């Protein structure tokens, strides 16, 4: 079983700490998936600046296949981050070379040689998901906290597993939103609720799972860790509750240290 992560990467720059950590939604998922014993690749573009080489080398050092990481003239994407009581607070974002990222046909074929493709809201590949789905590969999409965004609304029509995050807990309004999204095509709609756990809707039933208690150092990468654990469970054909538990356990490991990984 092999996971293909594709789309955005960025350096998470902590100004006050004078440190920068490689990250980005699909990158993180790939790294965490390998941490769990799986195989994964990352497809995307980085800049010709010093951060670009650092990004590719760092991903490769974690055991992720970087054969389809391209260097493009310009700057690697950067997100400025602050920590407030252990919670990450995002500041300015410079998209860099990712602004013009487009998949080649060869890259699409490479992605479809995997068992499952995962991407997210800022990956710039949502318009290619239909082509991938037609080639028979399963698709997971992370809409972050913005399932109403255009990219998410395009992706939900093709995604088998549609993830998003909410800060408001398990409410009737949230459940109605999950039903509406599920009606557009996904097998499962999965919502991470931070310290309040997670919720999954399969078209018939809602399943809730709490958290795995741990010492919180930095919440960066928690949601991506959950996605990696959940998808590892899916690929191992585990039931929904076990997949949720795998996601929560993986997230609890990540938030115990600084940076995504």
CSV table of C-alpha atoms in Angstrom, one decimal:
chain,number,residue,atom,x,y,z
A,1,UNK,CA,0.0,0.0,0.0
A,2,UNK,CA,1.4,3.4,-1.0
A,3,UNK,CA,0.0,6.9,-0.4
A,4,UNK,CA,0.5,9.8,-2.9
A,5,UNK,CA,0.5,13.2,-1.3
A,6,UNK,CA,0.4,16.1,-3.7
A,7,UNK,CA,0.0,19.9,-3.6
A,8,UNK,CA,1.3,22.6,-1.2
A,9,UNK,CA,4.4,22.7,0.9
A,10,UNK,CA,5.6,25.6,3.0
A,11,UNK,CA,8.3,26.5,5.5
A,12,UNK,CA,6.7,27.3,8.9
A,13,UNK,CA,8.7,30.2,10.1
A,14,UNK,CA,8.5,31.0,13.8
A,15,UNK,CA,9.8,34.6,13.9
A,16,UNK,CA,10.2,35.0,17.7
A,17,UNK,CA,12.0,31.6,18.0
A,18,UNK,CA,14.2,32.3,14.9
A,19,UNK,CA,13.4,28.8,13.6
A,20,UNK,CA,11.9,27.4,10.4
A,21,UNK,CA,10.3,24.0,10.0
A,22,UNK,CA,9.4,22.2,6.7
A,23,UNK,CA,5.7,21.5,6.5
A,24,UNK,CA,2.5,21.9,4.4
A,25,UNK,CA,-0.7,19.8,4.6
A,26,UNK,CA,0.1,17.0,2.1
A,27,UNK,CA,3.8,17.0,3.0
A,28,UNK,CA,2.9,16.5,6.6
A,29,UNK,CA,0.4,13.7,5.8
A,30,UNK,CA,3.1,11.9,3.8
A,31,UNK,CA,5.7,12.2,6.6
A,32,UNK,CA,3.3,11.0,9.3
A,33,UNK,CA,2.1,8.1,7.1
A,34,UNK,CA,5.7,6.9,6.8
A,35,UNK,CA,6.1,7.3,10.6
A,36,UNK,CA,3.3,4.9,11.0
A,37,UNK,CA,5.1,2.3,8.9
A,38,UNK,CA,3.5,3.1,5.5
A,39,UNK,CA,5.0,4.1,2.2
A,40,UNK,CA,4.4,7.5,0.7
A,41,UNK,CA,5.5,10.0,-2.0
A,42,UNK,CA,5.2,13.7,-2.2
A,43,UNK,CA,4.6,15.6,-5.5
A,44,UNK,CA,5.0,19.3,-5.7
A,45,UNK,CA,7.2,22.3,-6.5
A,46,UNK,CA,9.8,24.2,-4.4
A,47,UNK,CA,11.8,27.3,-5.1
A,48,UNK,CA,15.4,27.7,-6.0
A,49,UNK,CA,16.1,29.5,-2.7
A,50,UNK,CA,17.8,27.8,0.2
A,51,UNK,CA,14.5,26.7,1.6
A,52,UNK,CA,13.7,24.7,-1.5
A,53,UNK,CA,16.7,22.3,-1.0
A,54,UNK,CA,16.0,22.2,2.7
A,55,UNK,CA,12.4,21.2,2.0
A,56,UNK,CA,13.2,18.4,-0.4
A,57,UNK,CA,16.1,17.0,1.6
A,58,UNK,CA,14.1,17.1,4.9
A,59,UNK,CA,11.1,15.2,3.3
A,60,UNK,CA,13.5,12.6,1.8
A,61,UNK,CA,15.2,12.2,5.1
A,62,UNK,CA,11.9,11.1,6.6
A,63,UNK,CA,11.7,8.3,4.1
A,64,UNK,CA,9.2,9.9,1.7
A,65,UNK,CA,9.7,9.4,-2.0
A,66,UNK,CA,10.7,12.8,-3.4
A,67,UNK,CA,11.3,11.8,-7.0
A,68,UNK,CA,8.5,14.1,-8.2
A,69,UNK,CA,9.5,17.2,-6.3
A,70,UNK,CA,10.3,19.9,-8.9
A,71,UNK,CA,12.5,23.0,-8.5
A,72,UNK,CA,11.1,26.2,-10.0
A,73,UNK,CA,12.9,29.5,-10.3
A,74,UNK,CA,11.6,31.6,-7.3
A,75,UNK,CA,10.9,31.3,-3.6
A,76,UNK,CA,9.6,28.4,-1.6
A,77,UNK,CA,6.2,29.1,0.1
A,78,UNK,CA,6.4,30.5,3.6
A,79,UNK,CA,3.9,30.7,6.5
A,80,UNK,CA,4.8,32.9,9.4
A,81,UNK,CA,3.7,31.4,12.7
A,82,UNK,CA,3.4,32.4,16.4
A,83,UNK,CA,2.7,30.2,19.4
A,84,UNK,CA,0.1,31.4,21.9
A,85,UNK,CA,-0.2,29.0,24.9
A,86,UNK,CA,0.8,26.1,22.7
A,87,UNK,CA,-1.7,26.9,19.9
A,88,UNK,CA,-0.3,27.9,16.5
A,89,UNK,CA,-1.4,31.3,15.2
A,90,UNK,CA,-0.9,31.8,11.5
A,91,UNK,CA,0.3,35.2,10.1
A,92,UNK,CA,1.3,36.2,6.6
A,93,UNK,CA,1.6,33.6,3.9
A,94,UNK,CA,3.8,33.9,0.8
A,95,UNK,CA,2.7,31.3,-1.8
A,96,UNK,CA,5.9,31.6,-3.8
A,97,UNK,CA,6.3,29.2,-6.7
A,98,UNK,CA,3.2,27.2,-5.7
A,99,UNK,CA,1.0,30.0,-7.1
A,100,UNK,CA,1.6,28.7,-10.6
A,101,UNK,CA,1.8,25.0,-9.8
A,102,UNK,CA,0.2,22.7,-12.4
A,103,UNK,CA,0.5,18.9,-12.7
A,104,UNK,CA,1.9,17.4,-15.8
A,105,UNK,CA,0.4,14.3,-17.4
A,106,UNK,CA,3.4,12.3,-16.2
A,107,UNK,CA,2.9,13.4,-12.7
A,108,UNK,CA,-0.8,12.5,-12.8
A,109,UNK,CA,0.1,9.0,-14.0
A,110,UNK,CA,2.6,8.7,-11.2
A,111,UNK,CA,0.0,9.7,-8.6
A,112,UNK,CA,-2.4,7.2,-10.0
A,113,UNK,CA,0.1,4.4,-9.6
A,114,UNK,CA,-0.5,4.7,-5.8
A,115,UNK,CA,-3.4,3.2,-3.8
A,116,UNK,CA,-4.7,6.6,-2.6
A,117,UNK,CA,-4.0,10.2,-3.4
A,118,UNK,CA,-4.3,12.9,-0.7
A,119,UNK,CA,-4.3,16.7,-1.2
A,120,UNK,CA,-5.8,19.8,0.3
A,121,UNK,CA,-7.3,23.2,0.0
A,122,UNK,CA,-4.1,25.1,-1.1
A,123,UNK,CA,-2.7,22.3,-3.3
A,124,UNK,CA,-3.9,23.8,-6.6
A,125,UNK,CA,-4.7,20.3,-8.0
A,126,UNK,CA,-8.5,20.2,-7.3
A,127,UNK,CA,-9.3,20.6,-11.0
A,128,UNK,CA,-7.2,17.4,-11.8
A,129,UNK,CA,-9.0,15.2,-9.3
A,130,UNK,CA,-11.7,14.1,-11.7
A,131,UNK,CA,-9.1,12.8,-14.1
A,132,UNK,CA,-7.4,10.9,-11.3
A,133,UNK,CA,-10.7,9.4,-10.1
A,134,UNK,CA,-11.4,8.3,-13.7
A,135,UNK,CA,-8.2,6.3,-13.6
A,136,UNK,CA,-9.5,4.4,-10.6
A,137,UNK,CA,-7.4,5.8,-7.7
A,138,UNK,CA,-9.1,6.7,-4.3
A,139,UNK,CA,-8.9,10.3,-3.3
A,140,UNK,CA,-8.8,12.1,0.1
A,141,UNK,CA,-9.1,15.9,0.4
A,142,UNK,CA,-8.6,18.2,3.4
A,143,UNK,CA,-10.6,21.4,3.2
A,144,UNK,CA,-9.1,22.8,6.5
A,145,UNK,CA,-11.7,25.0,8.1
A,146,UNK,CA,-13.1,26.1,4.8
A,147,UNK,CA,-15.3,23.5,3.1
A,148,UNK,CA,-17.3,26.2,1.3
A,149,UNK,CA,-14.2,27.4,-0.7
A,150,UNK,CA,-14.4,26.9,-4.4
A,151,UNK,CA,-11.5,24.4,-4.4
A,152,UNK,CA,-13.2,22.3,-1.7
A,153,UNK,CA,-16.6,22.4,-3.6
A,154,UNK,CA,-14.9,21.1,-6.7
A,155,UNK,CA,-12.9,18.4,-4.7
A,156,UNK,CA,-15.9,17.1,-2.8
A,157,UNK,CA,-17.4,15.8,-6.0
A,158,UNK,CA,-14.4,13.5,-6.5
A,159,UNK,CA,-13.2,12.7,-3.0
A,160,UNK,CA,-13.8,9.4,-1.3
A,161,UNK,CA,-12.7,10.8,2.0
A,162,UNK,CA,-13.5,14.5,2.7
A,163,UNK,CA,-11.9,16.1,5.8
A,164,UNK,CA,-12.4,19.4,7.4
A,165,UNK,CA,-12.0,21.0,10.8
A,166,UNK,CA,-14.3,22.9,13.1
A,167,UNK,CA,-13.7,24.8,16.3
A,168,UNK,CA,-17.3,24.6,17.5
A,169,UNK,CA,-17.7,20.9,18.6
A,170,UNK,CA,-20.5,18.5,17.7
A,171,UNK,CA,-23.6,20.5,16.9
A,172,UNK,CA,-26.7,19.9,14.8
A,173,UNK,CA,-25.6,22.6,12.4
A,174,UNK,CA,-22.3,20.7,11.9
A,175,UNK,CA,-24.1,17.4,11.3
A,176,UNK,CA,-26.4,19.0,8.7
A,177,UNK,CA,-23.3,20.4,6.9
A,178,UNK,CA,-21.7,16.9,6.9
A,179,UNK,CA,-24.9,15.4,5.5
A,180,UNK,CA,-24.9,18.0,2.7
A,181,UNK,CA,-21.3,17.4,1.8
A,182,UNK,CA,-21.8,13.6,1.9
A,183,UNK,CA,-24.7,13.9,-0.6
A,184,UNK,CA,-22.2,15.3,-3.1
A,185,UNK,CA,-20.3,12.1,-3.4
A,186,UNK,CA,-17.8,11.1,-0.6
A,187,UNK,CA,-17.9,7.8,1.1
A,188,UNK,CA,-17.0,9.4,4.4
A,189,UNK,CA,-17.1,13.0,5.7
A,190,UNK,CA,-14.6,13.4,8.6
A,191,UNK,CA,-14.5,16.5,10.9
A,192,UNK,CA,-11.7,17.1,13.4
A,193,UNK,CA,-12.8,19.1,16.4
A,194,UNK,CA,-9.5,19.8,18.1
A,195,UNK,CA,-9.5,19.0,21.8
A,196,UNK,CA,-13.2,17.9,21.4
A,197,UNK,CA,-12.3,14.9,19.3
A,198,UNK,CA,-13.6,14.0,15.8
A,199,UNK,CA,-16.8,13.0,14.0
A,200,UNK,CA,-17.5,10.9,10.9
A,201,UNK,CA,-20.6,10.5,8.8
A,202,UNK,CA,-20.9,7.6,6.4
A,203,UNK,CA,-24.3,8.4,4.9
A,204,UNK,CA,-26.2,6.5,7.6
A,205,UNK,CA,-24.6,7.0,10.9
A,206,UNK,CA,-22.5,9.5,12.8
A,207,UNK,CA,-19.5,8.1,14.8
A,208,UNK,CA,-17.7,10.1,17.5
A,209,UNK,CA,-14.3,9.6,19.0
A,210,UNK,CA,-12.6,11.7,21.6
A,211,UNK,CA,-8.9,12.5,22.1
A,212,UNK,CA,-5.8,10.7,23.4
A,213,UNK,CA,-4.7,12.9,26.3
A,214,UNK,CA,-1.2,14.2,26.1
A,215,UNK,CA,1.0,17.2,27.0
A,216,UNK,CA,0.5,19.9,24.4
A,217,UNK,CA,3.7,21.7,23.2
A,218,UNK,CA,2.7,22.8,19.7
A,219,UNK,CA,-0.5,22.0,17.8
A,220,UNK,CA,1.1,22.4,14.4
A,221,UNK,CA,0.4,19.3,12.3
A,222,UNK,CA,-2.2,17.8,14.6
A,223,UNK,CA,-4.9,17.6,12.0
A,224,UNK,CA,-2.5,16.3,9.3
A,225,UNK,CA,-1.4,13.6,11.8
A,226,UNK,CA,-5.0,12.6,12.3
A,227,UNK,CA,-5.6,12.4,8.5
A,228,UNK,CA,-2.5,10.2,8.1
A,229,UNK,CA,-3.5,7.8,10.9
A,230,UNK,CA,-7.1,7.7,9.6
A,231,UNK,CA,-6.1,6.9,6.1
A,232,UNK,CA,-3.6,4.3,7.3
A,233,UNK,CA,-6.6,2.6,8.9
A,234,UNK,CA,-8.7,2.9,5.8
A,235,UNK,CA,-5.9,1.3,3.7
A,236,UNK,CA,-5.7,-1.5,6.3
A,237,UNK,CA,-9.5,-2.0,5.9
A,238,UNK,CA,-10.2,-1.2,9.6
A,239,UNK,CA,-13.6,0.0,10.7
A,240,UNK,CA,-14.4,3.7,11.1
A,241,UNK,CA,-13.9,3.8,14.9
A,242,UNK,CA,-10.5,2.2,14.7
A,243,UNK,CA,-9.5,4.6,11.9
A,244,UNK,CA,-10.5,7.5,14.2
A,245,UNK,CA,-8.5,6.1,17.0
A,246,UNK,CA,-5.4,5.7,14.8
A,247,UNK,CA,-5.8,9.3,13.8
A,248,UNK,CA,-6.2,10.5,17.4
A,249,UNK,CA,-3.2,8.5,18.6
A,250,UNK,CA,-1.0,9.9,15.8
A,251,UNK,CA,-2.1,13.4,16.5
A,252,UNK,CA,-1.3,13.1,20.2
A,253,UNK,CA,2.3,12.2,19.3
A,254,UNK,CA,2.8,15.2,17.0
A,255,UNK,CA,1.5,17.9,19.4
A,256,UNK,CA,4.1,16.9,22.0
A,257,UNK,CA,7.0,18.7,20.2
A,258,UNK,CA,7.7,21.9,18.4
A,259,UNK,CA,7.0,22.1,14.6
A,260,UNK,CA,5.1,19.8,12.3
A,261,UNK,CA,7.8,17.1,12.4
